[in-house]
Amino acid sequence: MKNFIYLIGTQDDFESLDDLQHAYFNGNPDRNMSVYPVSIDENCKVGGYDTLQEIATMIARGEAMTNDWCLDGTLSILLEV
């Protein structure tokens, strides 16, 4: 099993991906961000995607979009944990 964390935050609150990661790892709840954990079996295959990271990113983005996030005006990153 591979475990990932997808972070997404507004560009108004974060200057860079490093800033977004720093806020997550330091538990800064005052900024507009969300965290989406994704776990995928290492044997998972999805047509059109070559890696587990690609699959995890699409799952996490789907979760973020259902919670009213959009890609415009945001920064996001997938981290393997």
Coordinates of C-alpha atoms in Angstrom, one line a residue:
M1 CA 0.0 0.0 0.0
K2 CA 1.3 3.5 -0.9
N3 CA 0.1 6.4 1.1
F4 CA 0.0 10.0 -0.1
I5 CA -1.2 13.4 1.2
Y6 CA -2.5 16.0 -1.3
L7 CA -2.2 19.6 -0.1
I8 CA -4.1 22.4 -1.7
G9 CA -4.2 26.1 -0.7
T10 CA -5.0 29.5 -2.2
Q11 CA -2.3 31.6 -3.8
D12 CA -3.5 34.5 -1.7
D13 CA -2.4 32.6 1.4
F14 CA 0.7 30.8 0.1
E15 CA 3.6 32.2 -1.9
S16 CA 5.0 28.9 -3.0
L17 CA 4.7 25.1 -2.7
D18 CA 7.4 25.3 0.0
D19 CA 5.3 27.7 1.9
L20 CA 2.3 25.3 1.6
Q21 CA 4.3 22.3 2.8
H22 CA 5.8 24.4 5.6
A23 CA 2.3 25.3 6.9
Y24 CA 1.2 21.7 6.7
F25 CA 4.2 20.3 8.6
N26 CA 4.1 23.1 11.2
G27 CA 0.4 22.7 11.8
N28 CA -0.6 26.3 10.8
P29 CA -4.4 26.2 10.8
D30 CA -4.8 30.0 10.1
R31 CA -4.3 29.7 6.4
N32 CA -6.8 28.5 3.7
M33 CA -5.7 25.0 2.9
S34 CA -7.0 21.5 2.8
V35 CA -5.4 18.1 3.2
Y36 CA -6.6 14.9 1.4
P37 CA -5.0 11.5 2.3
V38 CA -5.0 8.9 -0.4
S39 CA -4.0 5.2 0.0
I40 CA -3.6 3.0 -3.1
D41 CA -2.6 -0.6 -3.4
E42 CA 0.7 -1.0 -5.3
N43 CA -1.0 -3.2 -7.9
C44 CA -3.6 -0.6 -8.8
K45 CA -3.8 0.1 -12.5
V46 CA -6.0 2.7 -14.2
G47 CA -6.0 3.2 -17.9
G48 CA -4.4 6.4 -19.1
Y49 CA -2.2 6.8 -15.9
D50 CA 1.3 5.3 -15.7
T51 CA 2.1 5.8 -12.0
L52 CA 0.5 5.5 -8.6
Q53 CA 1.3 9.2 -8.1
E54 CA -0.7 10.1 -11.1
I55 CA -3.7 8.0 -9.9
A56 CA -3.4 9.5 -6.4
T57 CA -3.3 13.0 -7.8
M58 CA -6.5 12.5 -9.8
I59 CA -8.3 10.9 -6.8
A60 CA -7.2 13.7 -4.5
R61 CA -8.1 16.5 -7.0
G62 CA -11.5 14.9 -7.4
E63 CA -12.0 15.0 -3.6
A64 CA -10.8 18.6 -3.5
M65 CA -13.2 19.6 -6.4
T66 CA -16.1 18.1 -4.5
N67 CA -15.2 20.3 -1.6
D68 CA -15.4 23.5 -3.8
W69 CA -11.7 23.8 -4.6
C70 CA -10.6 24.6 -8.1
L71 CA -7.2 24.6 -9.7
D72 CA -7.4 28.3 -10.6
G73 CA -5.7 30.5 -8.0
T74 CA -4.4 27.6 -6.0
L75 CA -1.2 25.7 -5.3
S76 CA -1.2 22.0 -4.8
I77 CA 1.2 19.1 -4.3
L78 CA 1.1 15.4 -3.7
L79 CA 3.5 14.0 -1.0
E80 CA 4.3 10.4 -0.4
V81 CA 4.1 9.6 3.3

